[in-house]
Structure formats: C-alpha cells, structure tokens
Short mmCIF file of C-alpha atoms in Angstrom, two decimals:
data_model
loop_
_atom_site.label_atom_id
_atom_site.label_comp_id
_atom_site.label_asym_id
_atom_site.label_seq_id
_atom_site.Cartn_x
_atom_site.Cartn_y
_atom_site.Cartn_z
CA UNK G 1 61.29 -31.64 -99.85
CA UNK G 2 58.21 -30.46 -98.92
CA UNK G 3 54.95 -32.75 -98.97
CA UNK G 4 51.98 -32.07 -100.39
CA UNK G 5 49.50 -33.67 -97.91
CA UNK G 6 51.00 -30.87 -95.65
CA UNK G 7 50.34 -28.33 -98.08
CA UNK G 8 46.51 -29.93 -98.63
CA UNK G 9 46.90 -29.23 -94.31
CA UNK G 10 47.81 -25.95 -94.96
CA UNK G 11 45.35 -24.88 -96.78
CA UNK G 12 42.55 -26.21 -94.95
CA UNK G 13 43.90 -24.42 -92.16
CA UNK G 14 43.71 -21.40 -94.29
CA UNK G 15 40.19 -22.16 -95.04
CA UNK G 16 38.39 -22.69 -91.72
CA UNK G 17 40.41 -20.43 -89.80
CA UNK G 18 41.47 -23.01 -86.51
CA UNK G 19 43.36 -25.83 -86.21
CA UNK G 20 40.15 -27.88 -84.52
CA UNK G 21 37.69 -26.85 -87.58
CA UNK G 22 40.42 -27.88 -90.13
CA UNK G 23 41.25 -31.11 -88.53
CA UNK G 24 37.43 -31.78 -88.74
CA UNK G 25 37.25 -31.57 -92.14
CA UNK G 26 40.33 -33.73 -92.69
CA UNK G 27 38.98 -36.10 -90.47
CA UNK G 28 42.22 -35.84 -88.14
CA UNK G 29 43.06 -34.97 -84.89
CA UNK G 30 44.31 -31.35 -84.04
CA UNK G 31 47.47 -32.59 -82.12
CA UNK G 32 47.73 -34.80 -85.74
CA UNK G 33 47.28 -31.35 -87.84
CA UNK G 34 49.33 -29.59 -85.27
CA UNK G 35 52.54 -31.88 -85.62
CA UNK G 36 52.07 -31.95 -90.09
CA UNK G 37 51.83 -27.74 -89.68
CA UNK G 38 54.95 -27.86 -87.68
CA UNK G 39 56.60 -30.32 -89.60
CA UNK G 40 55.75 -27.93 -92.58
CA UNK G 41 57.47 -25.14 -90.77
CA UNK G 42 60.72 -26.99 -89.99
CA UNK G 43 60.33 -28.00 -93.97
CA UNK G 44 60.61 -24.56 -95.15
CA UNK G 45 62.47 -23.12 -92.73
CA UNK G 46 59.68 -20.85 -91.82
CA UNK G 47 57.25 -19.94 -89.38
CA UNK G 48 53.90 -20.37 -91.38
CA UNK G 49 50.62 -19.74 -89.16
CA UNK G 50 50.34 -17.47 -86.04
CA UNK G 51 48.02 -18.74 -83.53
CA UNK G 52 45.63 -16.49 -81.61
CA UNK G 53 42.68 -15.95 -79.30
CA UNK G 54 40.23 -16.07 -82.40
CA UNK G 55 42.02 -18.85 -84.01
CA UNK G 56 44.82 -19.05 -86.51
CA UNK G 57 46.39 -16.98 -89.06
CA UNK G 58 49.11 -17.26 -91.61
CA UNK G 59 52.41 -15.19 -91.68
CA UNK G 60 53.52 -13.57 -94.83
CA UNK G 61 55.80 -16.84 -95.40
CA UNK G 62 52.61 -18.27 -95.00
CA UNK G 63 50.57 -16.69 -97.52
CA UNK G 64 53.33 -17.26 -99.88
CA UNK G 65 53.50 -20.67 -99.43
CA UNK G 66 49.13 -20.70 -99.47
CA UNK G 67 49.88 -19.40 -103.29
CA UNK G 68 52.01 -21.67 -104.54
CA UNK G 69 49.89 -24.73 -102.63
CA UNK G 70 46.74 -23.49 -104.66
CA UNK G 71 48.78 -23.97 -107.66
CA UNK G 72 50.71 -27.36 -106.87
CA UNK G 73 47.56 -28.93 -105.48
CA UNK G 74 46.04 -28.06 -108.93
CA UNK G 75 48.09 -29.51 -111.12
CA UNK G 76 47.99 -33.45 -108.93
CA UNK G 77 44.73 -33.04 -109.36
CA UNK G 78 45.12 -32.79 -113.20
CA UNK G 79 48.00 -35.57 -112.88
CA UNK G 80 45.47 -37.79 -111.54
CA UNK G 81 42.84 -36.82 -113.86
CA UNK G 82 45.46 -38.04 -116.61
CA UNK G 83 45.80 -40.93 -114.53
CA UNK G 84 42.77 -41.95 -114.92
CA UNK G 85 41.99 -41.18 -117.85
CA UNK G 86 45.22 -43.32 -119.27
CA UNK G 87 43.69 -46.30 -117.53
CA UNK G 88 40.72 -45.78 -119.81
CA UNK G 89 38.48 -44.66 -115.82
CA UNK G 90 35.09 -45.49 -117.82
CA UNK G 91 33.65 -46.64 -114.43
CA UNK G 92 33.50 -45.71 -110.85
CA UNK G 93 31.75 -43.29 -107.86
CA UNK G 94 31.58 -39.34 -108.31
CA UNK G 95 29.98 -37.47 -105.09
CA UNK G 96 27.81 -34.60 -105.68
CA UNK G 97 26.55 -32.07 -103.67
CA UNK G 98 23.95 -30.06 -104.39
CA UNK G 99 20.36 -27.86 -102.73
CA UNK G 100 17.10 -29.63 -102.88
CA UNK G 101 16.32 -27.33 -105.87
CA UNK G 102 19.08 -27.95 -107.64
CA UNK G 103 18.87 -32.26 -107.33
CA UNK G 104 15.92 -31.73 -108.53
CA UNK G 105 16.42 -28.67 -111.52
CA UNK G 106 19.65 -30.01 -112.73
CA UNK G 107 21.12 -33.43 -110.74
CA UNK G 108 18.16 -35.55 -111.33
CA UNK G 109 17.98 -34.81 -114.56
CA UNK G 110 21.68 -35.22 -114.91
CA UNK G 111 21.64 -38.37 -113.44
CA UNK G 112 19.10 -39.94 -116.48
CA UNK G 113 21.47 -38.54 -118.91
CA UNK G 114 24.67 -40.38 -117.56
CA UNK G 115 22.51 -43.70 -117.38
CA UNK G 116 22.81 -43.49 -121.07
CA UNK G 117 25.96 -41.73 -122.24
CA UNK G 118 28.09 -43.32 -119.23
CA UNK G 119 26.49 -46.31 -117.37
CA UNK G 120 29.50 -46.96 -116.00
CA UNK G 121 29.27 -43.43 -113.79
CA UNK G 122 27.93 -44.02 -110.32
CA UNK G 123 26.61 -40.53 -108.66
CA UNK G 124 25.93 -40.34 -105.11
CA UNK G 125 24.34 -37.20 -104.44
CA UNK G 126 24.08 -35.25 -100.97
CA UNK G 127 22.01 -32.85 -100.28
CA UNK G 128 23.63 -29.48 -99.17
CA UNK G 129 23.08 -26.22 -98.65
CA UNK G 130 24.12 -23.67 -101.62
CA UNK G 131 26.97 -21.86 -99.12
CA UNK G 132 27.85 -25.29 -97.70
CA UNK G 133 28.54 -27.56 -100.84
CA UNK G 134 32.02 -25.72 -102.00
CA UNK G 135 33.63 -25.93 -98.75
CA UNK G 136 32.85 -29.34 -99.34
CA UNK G 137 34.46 -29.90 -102.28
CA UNK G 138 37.75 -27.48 -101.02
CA UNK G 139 37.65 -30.25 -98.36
CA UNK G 140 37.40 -33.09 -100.48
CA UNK G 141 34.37 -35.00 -98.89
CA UNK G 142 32.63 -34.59 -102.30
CA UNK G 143 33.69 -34.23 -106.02
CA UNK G 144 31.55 -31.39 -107.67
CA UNK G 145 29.00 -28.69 -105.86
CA UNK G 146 26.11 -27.59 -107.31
CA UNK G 147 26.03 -23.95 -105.49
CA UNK G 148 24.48 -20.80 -105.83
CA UNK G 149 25.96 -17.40 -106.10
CA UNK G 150 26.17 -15.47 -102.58
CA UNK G 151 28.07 -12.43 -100.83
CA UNK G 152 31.19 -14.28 -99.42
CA UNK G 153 31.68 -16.82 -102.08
CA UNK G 154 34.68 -17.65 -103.88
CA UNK G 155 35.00 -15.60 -106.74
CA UNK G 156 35.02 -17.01 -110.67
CA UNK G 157 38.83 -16.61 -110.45
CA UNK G 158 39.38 -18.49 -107.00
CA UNK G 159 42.75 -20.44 -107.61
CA UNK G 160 41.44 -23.21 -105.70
CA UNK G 161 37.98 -23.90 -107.88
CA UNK G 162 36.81 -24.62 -111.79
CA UNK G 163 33.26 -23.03 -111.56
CA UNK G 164 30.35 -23.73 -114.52
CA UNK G 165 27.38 -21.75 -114.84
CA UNK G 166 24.60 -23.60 -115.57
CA UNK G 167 21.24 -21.50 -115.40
CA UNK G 168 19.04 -18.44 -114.11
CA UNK G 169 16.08 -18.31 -112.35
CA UNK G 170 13.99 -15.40 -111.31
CA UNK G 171 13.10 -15.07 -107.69
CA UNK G 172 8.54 -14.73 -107.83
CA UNK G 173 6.90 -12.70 -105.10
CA UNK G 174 4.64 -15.01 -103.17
CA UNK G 175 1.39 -13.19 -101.37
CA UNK G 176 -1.46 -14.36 -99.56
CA UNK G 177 -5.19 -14.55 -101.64
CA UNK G 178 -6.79 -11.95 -99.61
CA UNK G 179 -3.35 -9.64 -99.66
CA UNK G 180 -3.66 -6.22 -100.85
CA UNK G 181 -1.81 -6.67 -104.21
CA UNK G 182 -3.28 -10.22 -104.90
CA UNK G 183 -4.47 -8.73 -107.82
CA UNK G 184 -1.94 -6.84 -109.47
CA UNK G 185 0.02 -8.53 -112.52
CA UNK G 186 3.23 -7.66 -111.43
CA UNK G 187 4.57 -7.03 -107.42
CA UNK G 188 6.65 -3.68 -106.94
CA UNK G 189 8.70 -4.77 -103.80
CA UNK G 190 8.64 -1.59 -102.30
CA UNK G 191 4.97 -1.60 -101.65
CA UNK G 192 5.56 -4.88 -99.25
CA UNK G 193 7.82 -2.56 -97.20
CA UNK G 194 5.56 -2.87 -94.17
CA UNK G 195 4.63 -6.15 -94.49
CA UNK G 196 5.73 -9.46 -92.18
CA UNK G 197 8.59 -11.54 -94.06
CA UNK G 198 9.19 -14.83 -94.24
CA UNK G 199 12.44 -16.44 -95.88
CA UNK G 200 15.94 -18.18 -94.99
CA UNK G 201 17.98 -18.53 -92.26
CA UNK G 202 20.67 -16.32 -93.20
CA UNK G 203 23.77 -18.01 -94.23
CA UNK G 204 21.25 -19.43 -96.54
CA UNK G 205 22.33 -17.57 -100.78
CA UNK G 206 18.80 -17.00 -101.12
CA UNK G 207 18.67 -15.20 -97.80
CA UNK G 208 21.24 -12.66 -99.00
CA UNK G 209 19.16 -12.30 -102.61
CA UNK G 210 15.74 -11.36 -100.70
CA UNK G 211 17.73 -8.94 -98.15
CA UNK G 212 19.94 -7.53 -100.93
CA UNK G 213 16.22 -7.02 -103.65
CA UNK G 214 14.80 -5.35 -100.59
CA UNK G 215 17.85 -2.72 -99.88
CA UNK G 216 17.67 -2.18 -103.68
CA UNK G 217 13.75 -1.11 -103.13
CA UNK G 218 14.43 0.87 -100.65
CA UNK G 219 13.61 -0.92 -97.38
CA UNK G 220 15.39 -3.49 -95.20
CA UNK G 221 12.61 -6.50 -94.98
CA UNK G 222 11.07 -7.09 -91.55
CA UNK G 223 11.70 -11.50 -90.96
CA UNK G 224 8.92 -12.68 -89.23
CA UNK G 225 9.81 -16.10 -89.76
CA UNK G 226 12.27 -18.25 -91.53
CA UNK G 227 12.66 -21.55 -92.63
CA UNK G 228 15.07 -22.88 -95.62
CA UNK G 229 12.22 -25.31 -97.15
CA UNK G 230 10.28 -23.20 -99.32
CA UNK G 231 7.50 -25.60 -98.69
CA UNK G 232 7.22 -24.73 -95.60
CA UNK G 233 7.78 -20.54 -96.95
CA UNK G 234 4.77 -20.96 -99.22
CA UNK G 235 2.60 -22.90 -96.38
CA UNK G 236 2.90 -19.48 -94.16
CA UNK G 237 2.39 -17.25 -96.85
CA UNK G 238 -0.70 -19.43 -97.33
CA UNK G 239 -1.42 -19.25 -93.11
CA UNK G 240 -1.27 -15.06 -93.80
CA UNK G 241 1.69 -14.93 -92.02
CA UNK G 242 3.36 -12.65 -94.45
CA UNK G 243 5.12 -12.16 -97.97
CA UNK G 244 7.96 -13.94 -99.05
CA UNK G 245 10.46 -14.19 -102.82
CA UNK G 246 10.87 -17.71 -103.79
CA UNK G 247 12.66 -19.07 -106.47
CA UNK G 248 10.58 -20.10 -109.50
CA UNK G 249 11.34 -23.34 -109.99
CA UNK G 250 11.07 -24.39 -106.08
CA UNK G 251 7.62 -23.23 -106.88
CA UNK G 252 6.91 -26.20 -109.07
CA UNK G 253 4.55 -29.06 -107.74
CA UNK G 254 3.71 -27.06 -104.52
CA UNK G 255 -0.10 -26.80 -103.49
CA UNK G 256 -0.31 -22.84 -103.82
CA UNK G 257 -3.91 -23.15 -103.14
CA UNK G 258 -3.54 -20.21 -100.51
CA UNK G 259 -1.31 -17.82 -101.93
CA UNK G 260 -0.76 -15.71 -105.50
CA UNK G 261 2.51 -15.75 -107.08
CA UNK G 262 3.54 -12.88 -109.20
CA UNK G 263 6.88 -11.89 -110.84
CA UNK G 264 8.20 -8.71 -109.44
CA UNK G 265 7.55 -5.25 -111.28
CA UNK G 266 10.88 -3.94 -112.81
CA UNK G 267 14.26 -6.02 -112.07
CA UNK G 268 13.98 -9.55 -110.44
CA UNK G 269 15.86 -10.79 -108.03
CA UNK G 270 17.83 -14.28 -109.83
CA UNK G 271 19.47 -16.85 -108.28
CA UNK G 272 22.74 -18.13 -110.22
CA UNK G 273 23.70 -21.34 -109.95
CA UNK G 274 26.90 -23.20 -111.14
CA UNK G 275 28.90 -26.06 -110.68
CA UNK G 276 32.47 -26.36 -109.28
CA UNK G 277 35.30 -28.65 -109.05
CA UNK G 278 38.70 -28.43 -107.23
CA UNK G 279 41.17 -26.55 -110.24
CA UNK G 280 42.36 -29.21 -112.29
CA UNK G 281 39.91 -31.88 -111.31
CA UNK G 282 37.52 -30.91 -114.54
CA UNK G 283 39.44 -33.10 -116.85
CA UNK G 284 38.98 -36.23 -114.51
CA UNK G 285 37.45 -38.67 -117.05
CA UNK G 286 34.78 -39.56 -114.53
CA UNK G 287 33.77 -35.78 -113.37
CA UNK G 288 33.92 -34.66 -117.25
CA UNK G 289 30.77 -36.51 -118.27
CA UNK G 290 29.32 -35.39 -114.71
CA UNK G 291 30.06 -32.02 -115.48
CA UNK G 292 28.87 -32.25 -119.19
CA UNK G 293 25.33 -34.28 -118.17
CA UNK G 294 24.48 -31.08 -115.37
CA UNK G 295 25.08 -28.19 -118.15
CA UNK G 296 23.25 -29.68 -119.98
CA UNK G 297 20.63 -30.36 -118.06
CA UNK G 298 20.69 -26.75 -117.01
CA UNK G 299 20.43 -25.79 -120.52
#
C-alpha cells in the first residue's frame, strides 16, 4: 500500500529539483525525505528518482508515479473539502498569499467582503512575490495565491492547481517632466530604445512583461537600475534616472510630482492576475467564499 504523505514527498521532490530544497519546504530533514523516497521505492517496487551532480531527477517509473500522485493528491484534497463542509466548516483560518499590488487591488478589498458574507472566515495574508506565491501553495505553507502570469509558470491546465482569473491591468509608461516625450499623449516604446531603464529584479512577472514589451518594439531595454517596489521605480524616474512601465494600479496614491505617466501608443503591455488553489481544494467550504470575495473584488 502505498502512502500518500510519500507521494505529497514525491512530488515536492519533483518540484524543487533536490532533496535539501524539498525537505525545506516540508519542513523536514533530508536524511527524513531521503528514508520516505526510499521507502516509496521499496513500496512500488521501483527505483523512482536518480540522483545527480545538479540535483535529482525522476526515472520513467517515476514520472509515472508523479501522474497518478497529481491526481490522488487531488481528490484528498476534495475528500477533505467534503469533510469539512459535512461538519457545516463555517469558521476557521485560510492563508493567502499575494504581491503588495494585489493585497491591496483585490485582498483588501476581499477581506471587507468576507467580514460580512462570512465573519466566521479568518484570512491571514502574506505578502509574496507574484512567481513565489504558487510554489507556496504546491507546498502547502499557504491556502490560495494571488499570482501573476509569467514565462515559467504553471500552465491553466497544471494537474496540480485550480487557477481563477480575476482582472487586467495595463502596464503605463512612466517618464521624467523634462523627458523628451513628456508631452506626447501616448508613449511609442520604441522611441525609449536608448534610454536608461529602471524595473524588477528579474524573477520578478513584471520583469519578464517590460523585457518581453521591449523585444516586441524592437529593442532589448538597457536596466540601469532595479528595484521590485514601484515606489521606489517612480522615485528614480522622478531623480531622471531613466524610464520605466509600471502597472496602473501600483500607480495609485504615489506622489508623481516628478514624472509623466502615459499609456503606451499601440498594444500595452498587461499584467494578468489570478488566483489558485491546490486541484480539488476549491470546494473547501472555507476557501470557496475566499475565492468568491477576491473575484469579485477583481470584478
């Protein structure tokens, strides 16, 4: 019989690609992941991950066994989604994790929603990255991610993850006053070509929608200087230090007393962003009303 807190092992080893990063995430030892992976092995009778230089890999029996798991793993978390729901779960502690943006486009907002329809709902919300909150939820350290579309995500059909979109935003070009196009109504990227940058780390989503607007206009943007906090983005674009593509509603409340925003002439750059769960986790009767209070908020 094989168990399935070896198979949640499994796949976490799948995930993060060595035994030490995995067993982080679990919160275990790797000599304690080690010993449930071989345990695993001697359960099915095969040899399941291949351990290199760069880390581990799994074996075809591996991957087999990696397809089923998404699907097993699934359907407990439905069972305990019924669970709960059968013991009438009106109250208790979901975990969010969301961008800075995004607590405060969609999860604040959220959060005065449930205070009405479900007082009984207690959010704790953390404050991640776009890229960093689904791992988190794979892992289980938090219950739903507020994320944002980027090259290397999960895709829509990921056996592991429910995703919900729940809005659009266009990216604005941000410019110094005394910059050359200051005064034009709309900002044709290609003509800041030349110019200084100044954006996210990449590894950042938003990162890979400035580079990837850029390569579309022609030209691969020059990255003076980078920070994640757009506050601190708009405060050198107000210093002169160079151009930069913000999201529009991180835009909101800043002192843009030293720069011009503008939308961008033709196509903008967006920024999607959605909410996931683990598969079978969206009919929990305390991450329903969760899910419910953010789409609409992003409505």
């Amino acid at each position: 019989m094989i168990e399935a807190r070896r198979l949640h092992i499994l796949r976490a080893v799948a995930d993060h690609r060595t035994v030490t990063a995995a067993a982080a995430a679990l919160y275990l030892t790797p000599s304690a992941v080690s010993q449930q992976l071989t345990a695993l092995e001697q359960e099915t009778g095969h040899r399941l991950v291949e351990r290199g230089a760069k880390g581990v890999r799994l074996t075809p029996a591996g991957e087999i066994l990696l397809g089923h798991t998404h699907a097993v793993l699934a359907q407990l978390e439905r069972a305990e989604a019924e669970l709960a729901a059968y013991s009438s779960g009106e109250a208790g502690t979901v975990t969010v994790a969301s961008f800075a943006t995004g607590i405060a486009q969609v999860v604040a907002p959220a959060l005065t929603r449930l205070a009405r329809s479900a007082p009984g709902i207690r959010v704790r919300v953390k404050d991640a990255e776009g890229d960093a909150s689904l791992p988190m939820v794979l892992d289980r350290l938090v219950d739903v991610a507020v994320a944002v579309e980027y090259r290397g995500a999960p895709p829509a059909d990921d056996p592991r993850l429910t995703p919900f979109p729940l809005y659009a935003e266009p990216f604005d070009a941000v410019v110094p006053v005394d910059h050359r196009l200051a005064g034009a109504a709309e900002v044709p990227l290609a003509e800041l070509a030349k110019d200084a940058w100044i954006g996210p780390y990449p590894g950042n989503p938003c990162h890979d929608v400035v580079v990837l607007a850029c390569e579309s206009a022609g030209f691969q943007p020059r990255l003076a200087h980078s920070s994640d906090d757009f506050r601190a983005v708009v405060a050198l674009a107000s210093a002169g230090a160079g151009v930069a593509l913000v999201p529009r509603s991180a835009l909101r409340g800043m002192d843009l007393a030293g720069v011009v925003v503008r939308p961008v002439d033709g196509v903008a750059p967006t920024r999607r962003v959605f909410a996931a769960v683990r598969r079978g986790a969206e009919g929990h009767p305390l991450i329903r009303p969760v899910l419910d209070a953010l789409a609409e908020a992003g409505r």
